[in-house]
């Protein structure tokens, strides 16, 4: 029997987050999209830090076509498979499905 356990880890401080005590936040800056997993406390810190800029800024909708071209899902899936394979072969705990941590992605980029 094989049992796969997925844990959410705070990308900022490395804390393993218990169920319901963290969140994934997506944001964009200068046309680049980001995603980060944070504890509730660190998510509040990020929101507080961005609040003055968000309140002074303008919400932009429908800009999907104006940013850099998106990779096709087939191409992105191939890249994810390559990262997973490399990570598993180099001692990183990476499942066959789900999100790949920023730490693993950065290590993969450094190695290539």
Tab-separated table of N, CA and C in Angstrom:
chain	number	residue	atom	x	y	z
A	1	UNK	N	0.843	-1.174	0.000
A	1	UNK	CA	0.000	0.000	0.000
A	1	UNK	C	0.887	1.235	0.000
A	2	UNK	N	0.528	2.191	-0.787
A	2	UNK	CA	1.274	3.439	-0.865
A	2	UNK	C	0.365	4.568	-0.408
A	3	UNK	N	0.878	5.393	0.493
A	3	UNK	CA	0.109	6.519	0.992
A	3	UNK	C	0.925	7.782	0.762
A	4	UNK	N	0.350	8.725	0.058
A	4	UNK	CA	1.039	9.978	-0.225
A	4	UNK	C	0.433	11.070	0.643
A	5	UNK	N	1.306	11.780	1.348
A	5	UNK	CA	0.857	12.863	2.215
A	5	UNK	C	1.398	14.170	1.661
A	6	UNK	N	0.528	15.123	1.492
A	6	UNK	CA	0.934	16.432	1.013
A	6	UNK	C	0.824	17.414	2.158
A	7	UNK	N	1.904	18.150	2.394
A	7	UNK	CA	1.904	19.155	3.444
A	7	UNK	C	2.059	20.529	2.819
A	8	UNK	N	1.348	21.489	3.366
A	8	UNK	CA	1.504	22.872	2.959
A	8	UNK	C	2.584	23.476	3.849
A	9	UNK	N	3.585	24.084	3.221
A	9	UNK	CA	4.712	24.658	3.948
A	9	UNK	C	4.782	26.143	3.641
A	10	UNK	N	4.949	26.959	4.673
A	10	UNK	CA	5.089	28.403	4.500
A	10	UNK	C	6.361	28.656	3.690
A	11	UNK	N	6.197	29.242	2.504
A	11	UNK	CA	7.336	29.488	1.622
A	11	UNK	C	8.289	30.546	2.166
A	12	UNK	N	7.839	31.338	3.109
A	12	UNK	CA	8.672	32.394	3.666
A	12	UNK	C	9.573	31.879	4.787
A	13	UNK	N	8.997	31.131	5.722
A	13	UNK	CA	9.801	30.697	6.874
A	13	UNK	C	9.953	29.184	7.020
A	14	UNK	N	9.353	28.410	6.114
A	14	UNK	CA	9.534	26.963	6.133
A	14	UNK	C	8.688	26.204	7.133
A	15	UNK	N	7.776	26.869	7.827
A	15	UNK	CA	6.919	26.222	8.809
A	15	UNK	C	5.925	25.300	8.109
A	16	UNK	N	5.795	24.073	8.606
A	16	UNK	CA	4.766	23.157	8.111
A	16	UNK	C	3.431	23.636	8.669
A	17	UNK	N	2.473	23.831	7.781
A	17	UNK	CA	1.182	24.401	8.174
A	17	UNK	C	0.154	23.309	8.394
A	18	UNK	N	-0.505	23.364	9.525
A	18	UNK	CA	-1.581	22.432	9.821
A	18	UNK	C	-2.786	22.785	8.950
A	19	UNK	N	-3.633	21.824	8.722
A	19	UNK	CA	-4.818	22.029	7.905
A	19	UNK	C	-5.619	23.224	8.405
A	20	UNK	N	-5.937	24.156	7.503
A	20	UNK	CA	-6.725	25.331	7.849
A	20	UNK	C	-5.928	26.490	8.412
A	21	UNK	N	-4.619	26.329	8.594
A	21	UNK	CA	-3.805	27.401	9.179
A	21	UNK	C	-2.877	28.057	8.177
A	22	UNK	N	-3.242	28.019	6.943
A	22	UNK	CA	-2.422	28.663	5.927
A	22	UNK	C	-3.226	28.903	4.675
A	23	UNK	N	-2.610	29.570	3.731
A	23	UNK	CA	-3.297	29.902	2.492
A	23	UNK	C	-2.292	30.071	1.362
A	24	UNK	N	-2.769	29.919	0.151
A	24	UNK	CA	-1.967	30.202	-1.028
A	24	UNK	C	-2.429	31.539	-1.578
A	25	UNK	N	-1.497	32.453	-1.746
A	25	UNK	CA	-1.820	33.779	-2.260
A	25	UNK	C	-1.209	33.919	-3.646
A	26	UNK	N	-2.021	34.392	-4.570
A	26	UNK	CA	-1.552	34.672	-5.931
A	26	UNK	C	-1.516	36.178	-6.110
A	27	UNK	N	-0.439	36.656	-6.735
A	27	UNK	CA	-0.343	38.082	-7.006
A	27	UNK	C	0.529	38.283	-8.243
A	28	UNK	N	0.515	39.482	-8.769
A	28	UNK	CA	1.305	39.790	-9.962
A	28	UNK	C	2.060	41.083	-9.733
A	29	UNK	N	3.231	41.158	-10.330
A	29	UNK	CA	4.044	42.361	-10.271
A	29	UNK	C	4.799	42.483	-11.584
A	30	UNK	N	4.652	43.626	-12.217
A	30	UNK	CA	5.326	43.918	-13.485
A	30	UNK	C	5.101	42.829	-14.532
A	31	UNK	N	3.834	42.395	-14.622
A	31	UNK	CA	3.450	41.432	-15.641
A	31	UNK	C	3.800	39.984	-15.330
A	32	UNK	N	4.379	39.723	-14.185
A	32	UNK	CA	4.748	38.357	-13.818
A	32	UNK	C	3.866	37.884	-12.667
A	33	UNK	N	3.306	36.689	-12.810
A	33	UNK	CA	2.412	36.121	-11.801
A	33	UNK	C	3.214	35.321	-10.780
A	34	UNK	N	2.800	35.405	-9.525
A	34	UNK	CA	3.454	34.680	-8.435
A	34	UNK	C	2.411	33.960	-7.605
A	35	UNK	N	2.836	32.914	-6.929
A	35	UNK	CA	1.996	32.182	-5.996
A	35	UNK	C	2.870	31.832	-4.803
A	36	UNK	N	2.351	32.037	-3.602
A	36	UNK	CA	3.123	31.766	-2.396
A	36	UNK	C	2.212	31.164	-1.339
A	37	UNK	N	2.710	30.137	-0.652
A	37	UNK	CA	1.983	29.529	0.457
A	37	UNK	C	2.464	30.183	1.740
A	38	UNK	N	1.523	30.661	2.549
A	38	UNK	CA	1.883	31.378	3.770
A	38	UNK	C	1.013	30.964	4.942
A	39	UNK	N	1.585	31.059	6.133
A	39	UNK	CA	0.787	30.896	7.351
A	39	UNK	C	-0.204	32.054	7.403
A	40	UNK	N	-1.195	31.929	8.243
A	40	UNK	CA	-2.178	32.997	8.388
A	40	UNK	C	-1.490	34.304	8.794
A	41	UNK	N	-0.536	34.217	9.710
A	41	UNK	CA	0.173	35.420	10.178
A	41	UNK	C	0.987	36.055	9.055
A	42	UNK	N	1.717	35.253	8.284
A	42	UNK	CA	2.524	35.813	7.197
A	42	UNK	C	1.657	36.332	6.057
A	43	UNK	N	0.504	35.708	5.834
A	43	UNK	CA	-0.428	36.215	4.826
A	43	UNK	C	-0.939	37.596	5.236
A	44	UNK	N	-1.225	37.774	6.523
A	44	UNK	CA	-1.662	39.084	7.014
A	44	UNK	C	-0.550	40.116	6.847
A	45	UNK	N	0.692	39.715	7.120
A	45	UNK	CA	1.826	40.638	6.955
A	45	UNK	C	1.960	41.074	5.493
A	46	UNK	N	1.820	40.117	4.561
A	46	UNK	CA	1.918	40.457	3.134
A	46	UNK	C	0.800	41.417	2.740
A	47	UNK	N	-0.415	41.107	3.152
A	47	UNK	CA	-1.549	41.979	2.812
A	47	UNK	C	-1.366	43.379	3.396
A	48	UNK	N	-0.878	43.463	4.624
A	48	UNK	CA	-0.661	44.766	5.259
A	48	UNK	C	0.429	45.546	4.529
A	49	UNK	N	1.477	44.858	4.110
A	49	UNK	CA	2.568	45.535	3.402
A	49	UNK	C	2.112	46.065	2.045
A	50	UNK	N	1.231	45.326	1.375
A	50	UNK	CA	0.766	45.740	0.048
A	50	UNK	C	-0.412	46.712	0.090
A	51	UNK	N	-1.108	46.787	1.209
A	51	UNK	CA	-2.335	47.578	1.320
A	51	UNK	C	-2.201	49.015	0.821
A	52	UNK	N	-1.141	49.775	1.205
A	52	UNK	CA	-1.072	51.158	0.717
A	52	UNK	C	-0.902	51.249	-0.800
A	53	UNK	N	-0.214	50.283	-1.375
A	53	UNK	CA	0.005	50.293	-2.821
A	53	UNK	C	-1.257	49.881	-3.567
A	54	UNK	N	-1.981	48.908	-3.007
A	54	UNK	CA	-3.225	48.466	-3.615
A	54	UNK	C	-4.270	49.575	-3.566
A	55	UNK	N	-4.354	50.265	-2.433
A	55	UNK	CA	-5.360	51.323	-2.318
A	55	UNK	C	-5.035	52.508	-3.233
A	56	UNK	N	-3.774	52.744	-3.523
A	56	UNK	CA	-3.395	53.838	-4.414
A	56	UNK	C	-3.430	53.427	-5.886
A	57	UNK	N	-3.448	52.127	-6.143
A	57	UNK	CA	-3.406	51.631	-7.521
A	57	UNK	C	-4.782	51.517	-8.134
A	58	UNK	N	-4.798	51.070	-9.368
A	58	UNK	CA	-6.032	50.846	-10.116
A	58	UNK	C	-6.158	49.359	-10.404
A	59	UNK	N	-7.353	48.829	-10.270
A	59	UNK	CA	-7.615	47.441	-10.612
A	59	UNK	C	-7.703	47.325	-12.129
A	60	UNK	N	-7.021	46.359	-12.672
A	60	UNK	CA	-7.008	46.164	-14.121
A	60	UNK	C	-7.596	44.796	-14.421
A	61	UNK	N	-8.655	44.777	-15.221
A	61	UNK	CA	-9.293	43.511	-15.585
A	61	UNK	C	-9.078	43.221	-17.055
A	62	UNK	N	-9.054	41.959	-17.399
A	62	UNK	CA	-8.968	41.575	-18.805
A	62	UNK	C	-7.631	41.854	-19.456
A	63	UNK	N	-6.545	41.818	-18.697
A	63	UNK	CA	-5.233	42.100	-19.280
A	63	UNK	C	-4.504	40.844	-19.723
A	64	UNK	N	-5.179	39.739	-19.713
A	64	UNK	CA	-4.538	38.466	-20.042
A	64	UNK	C	-3.781	38.515	-21.360
A	65	UNK	N	-4.362	39.123	-22.384
A	65	UNK	CA	-3.718	39.171	-23.691
A	65	UNK	C	-2.582	40.169	-23.787
A	66	UNK	N	-2.441	41.087	-22.826
A	66	UNK	CA	-1.409	42.108	-22.927
A	66	UNK	C	-0.117	41.740	-22.216
A	67	UNK	N	-0.153	40.696	-21.423
A	67	UNK	CA	1.072	40.289	-20.738
A	67	UNK	C	1.875	39.359	-21.634
A	68	UNK	N	2.969	38.875	-21.122
A	68	UNK	CA	3.800	37.981	-21.913
A	68	UNK	C	3.014	36.734	-22.285
A	69	UNK	N	3.334	36.115	-23.416
A	69	UNK	CA	2.587	34.937	-23.854
A	69	UNK	C	2.673	33.813	-22.832
A	70	UNK	N	1.585	33.130	-22.660
A	70	UNK	CA	1.546	32.015	-21.709
A	70	UNK	C	2.060	30.759	-22.389
A	71	UNK	N	2.715	29.945	-21.597
A	71	UNK	CA	3.148	28.656	-22.114
A	71	UNK	C	1.933	27.769	-22.278
A	72	UNK	N	1.972	26.902	-23.257
A	72	UNK	CA	0.866	25.972	-23.409
A	72	UNK	C	0.870	25.017	-22.237
A	73	UNK	N	-0.302	24.487	-21.900
A	73	UNK	CA	-0.374	23.574	-20.770
A	73	UNK	C	0.453	22.327	-21.033
A	74	UNK	N	0.547	21.908	-22.292
A	74	UNK	CA	1.361	20.741	-22.617
A	74	UNK	C	2.821	21.037	-22.317
A	75	UNK	N	3.292	22.215	-22.720
A	75	UNK	CA	4.675	22.610	-22.459
A	75	UNK	C	4.917	22.757	-20.964
A	76	UNK	N	3.982	23.385	-20.256
A	76	UNK	CA	4.112	23.556	-18.813
A	76	UNK	C	4.098	22.205	-18.110
A	77	UNK	N	3.242	21.286	-18.542
A	77	UNK	CA	3.186	19.955	-17.944
A	77	UNK	C	4.495	19.219	-18.147
A	78	UNK	N	5.087	19.367	-19.327
A	78	UNK	CA	6.380	18.734	-19.596
A	78	UNK	C	7.461	19.288	-18.692
A	79	UNK	N	7.429	20.600	-18.463
A	79	UNK	CA	8.411	21.223	-17.583
A	79	UNK	C	8.216	20.745	-16.146
A	80	UNK	N	6.967	20.677	-15.709
A	80	UNK	CA	6.689	20.201	-14.351
A	80	UNK	C	7.144	18.759	-14.173
A	81	UNK	N	6.915	17.932	-15.183
A	81	UNK	CA	7.354	16.538	-15.106
A	81	UNK	C	8.872	16.459	-15.000
A	82	UNK	N	9.563	17.312	-15.744
A	82	UNK	CA	11.025	17.324	-15.693
A	82	UNK	C	11.517	17.771	-14.319
A	83	UNK	N	10.873	18.787	-13.746
A	83	UNK	CA	11.262	19.264	-12.419
A	83	UNK	C	11.019	18.177	-11.384
A	84	UNK	N	9.846	17.520	-11.449
A	84	UNK	CA	9.527	16.447	-10.503
A	84	UNK	C	10.552	15.318	-10.590
A	85	UNK	N	10.848	14.898	-11.801
A	85	UNK	CA	11.797	13.806	-12.001
A	85	UNK	C	13.167	14.171	-11.447
A	86	UNK	N	13.626	15.373	-11.769
A	86	UNK	CA	14.929	15.826	-11.270
A	86	UNK	C	14.926	15.881	-9.745
A	87	UNK	N	13.870	16.469	-9.160
A	87	UNK	CA	13.804	16.639	-7.712
A	87	UNK	C	13.792	15.287	-6.997
A	88	UNK	N	12.988	14.355	-7.499
A	88	UNK	CA	12.910	13.039	-6.871
A	88	UNK	C	14.258	12.322	-6.951
A	89	UNK	N	14.987	12.531	-8.039
A	89	UNK	CA	16.299	11.922	-8.195
A	89	UNK	C	17.387	12.590	-7.376
A	90	UNK	N	17.094	13.777	-6.845
A	90	UNK	CA	18.084	14.520	-6.055
A	90	UNK	C	17.673	14.664	-4.591
A	91	UNK	N	16.802	13.779	-4.128
A	91	UNK	CA	16.491	13.713	-2.703
A	91	UNK	C	15.430	14.670	-2.191
A	92	UNK	N	14.736	15.372	-3.076
A	92	UNK	CA	13.661	16.256	-2.635
A	92	UNK	C	12.366	15.449	-2.517
A	93	UNK	N	11.567	15.760	-1.513
A	93	UNK	CA	10.281	15.094	-1.326
A	93	UNK	C	9.245	15.796	-2.196
A	94	UNK	N	9.004	15.235	-3.358
A	94	UNK	CA	8.058	15.814	-4.307
A	94	UNK	C	7.106	14.710	-4.750
A	95	UNK	N	5.816	14.978	-4.639
A	95	UNK	CA	4.822	13.995	-5.046
A	95	UNK	C	4.683	13.937	-6.555
A	96	UNK	N	3.925	12.961	-7.017
A	96	UNK	CA	3.682	12.801	-8.450
A	96	UNK	C	2.665	13.803	-8.977
A	97	UNK	N	1.946	14.469	-8.065
A	97	UNK	CA	0.958	15.479	-8.443
A	97	UNK	C	1.015	16.613	-7.445
A	98	UNK	N	0.390	17.726	-7.782
A	98	UNK	CA	0.305	18.853	-6.859
A	98	UNK	C	1.375	19.900	-7.106
A	99	UNK	N	1.369	20.890	-6.258
A	99	UNK	CA	2.250	22.045	-6.392
A	99	UNK	C	3.691	21.676	-6.064
A	100	UNK	N	4.619	22.260	-6.801
A	100	UNK	CA	6.046	22.093	-6.545
A	100	UNK	C	6.512	23.353	-5.824
A	101	UNK	N	7.200	23.184	-4.710
A	101	UNK	CA	7.595	24.331	-3.898
A	101	UNK	C	8.582	25.231	-4.638
A	102	UNK	N	8.630	26.479	-4.222
A	102	UNK	CA	9.567	27.448	-4.799
A	102	UNK	C	11.001	26.984	-4.567
A	103	UNK	N	11.269	26.380	-3.419
A	103	UNK	CA	12.616	25.888	-3.106
A	103	UNK	C	13.074	24.865	-4.142
A	104	UNK	N	12.206	23.927	-4.492
A	104	UNK	CA	12.553	22.892	-5.464
A	104	UNK	C	12.718	23.503	-6.850
A	105	UNK	N	11.810	24.407	-7.227
A	105	UNK	CA	11.924	25.064	-8.543
A	105	UNK	C	13.238	25.832	-8.663
A	106	UNK	N	13.600	26.550	-7.601
A	106	UNK	CA	14.845	27.332	-7.624
A	106	UNK	C	16.059	26.419	-7.702
A	107	UNK	N	16.029	25.305	-6.975
A	107	UNK	CA	17.137	24.353	-7.022
A	107	UNK	C	17.268	23.769	-8.426
A	108	UNK	N	16.142	23.464	-9.042
A	108	UNK	CA	16.135	22.933	-10.413
A	108	UNK	C	16.738	23.969	-11.386
A	109	UNK	N	16.304	25.225	-11.247
A	109	UNK	CA	16.811	26.285	-12.122
A	109	UNK	C	18.327	26.463	-11.953
A	110	UNK	N	18.811	26.412	-10.702
A	110	UNK	CA	20.254	26.544	-10.444
A	110	UNK	C	21.032	25.396	-11.086
A	111	UNK	N	20.429	24.195	-11.077
A	111	UNK	CA	21.114	23.024	-11.629
A	111	UNK	C	21.093	23.010	-13.152
A	112	UNK	N	20.230	23.777	-13.739
A	112	UNK	CA	20.116	23.765	-15.202
A	112	UNK	C	20.472	25.122	-15.702
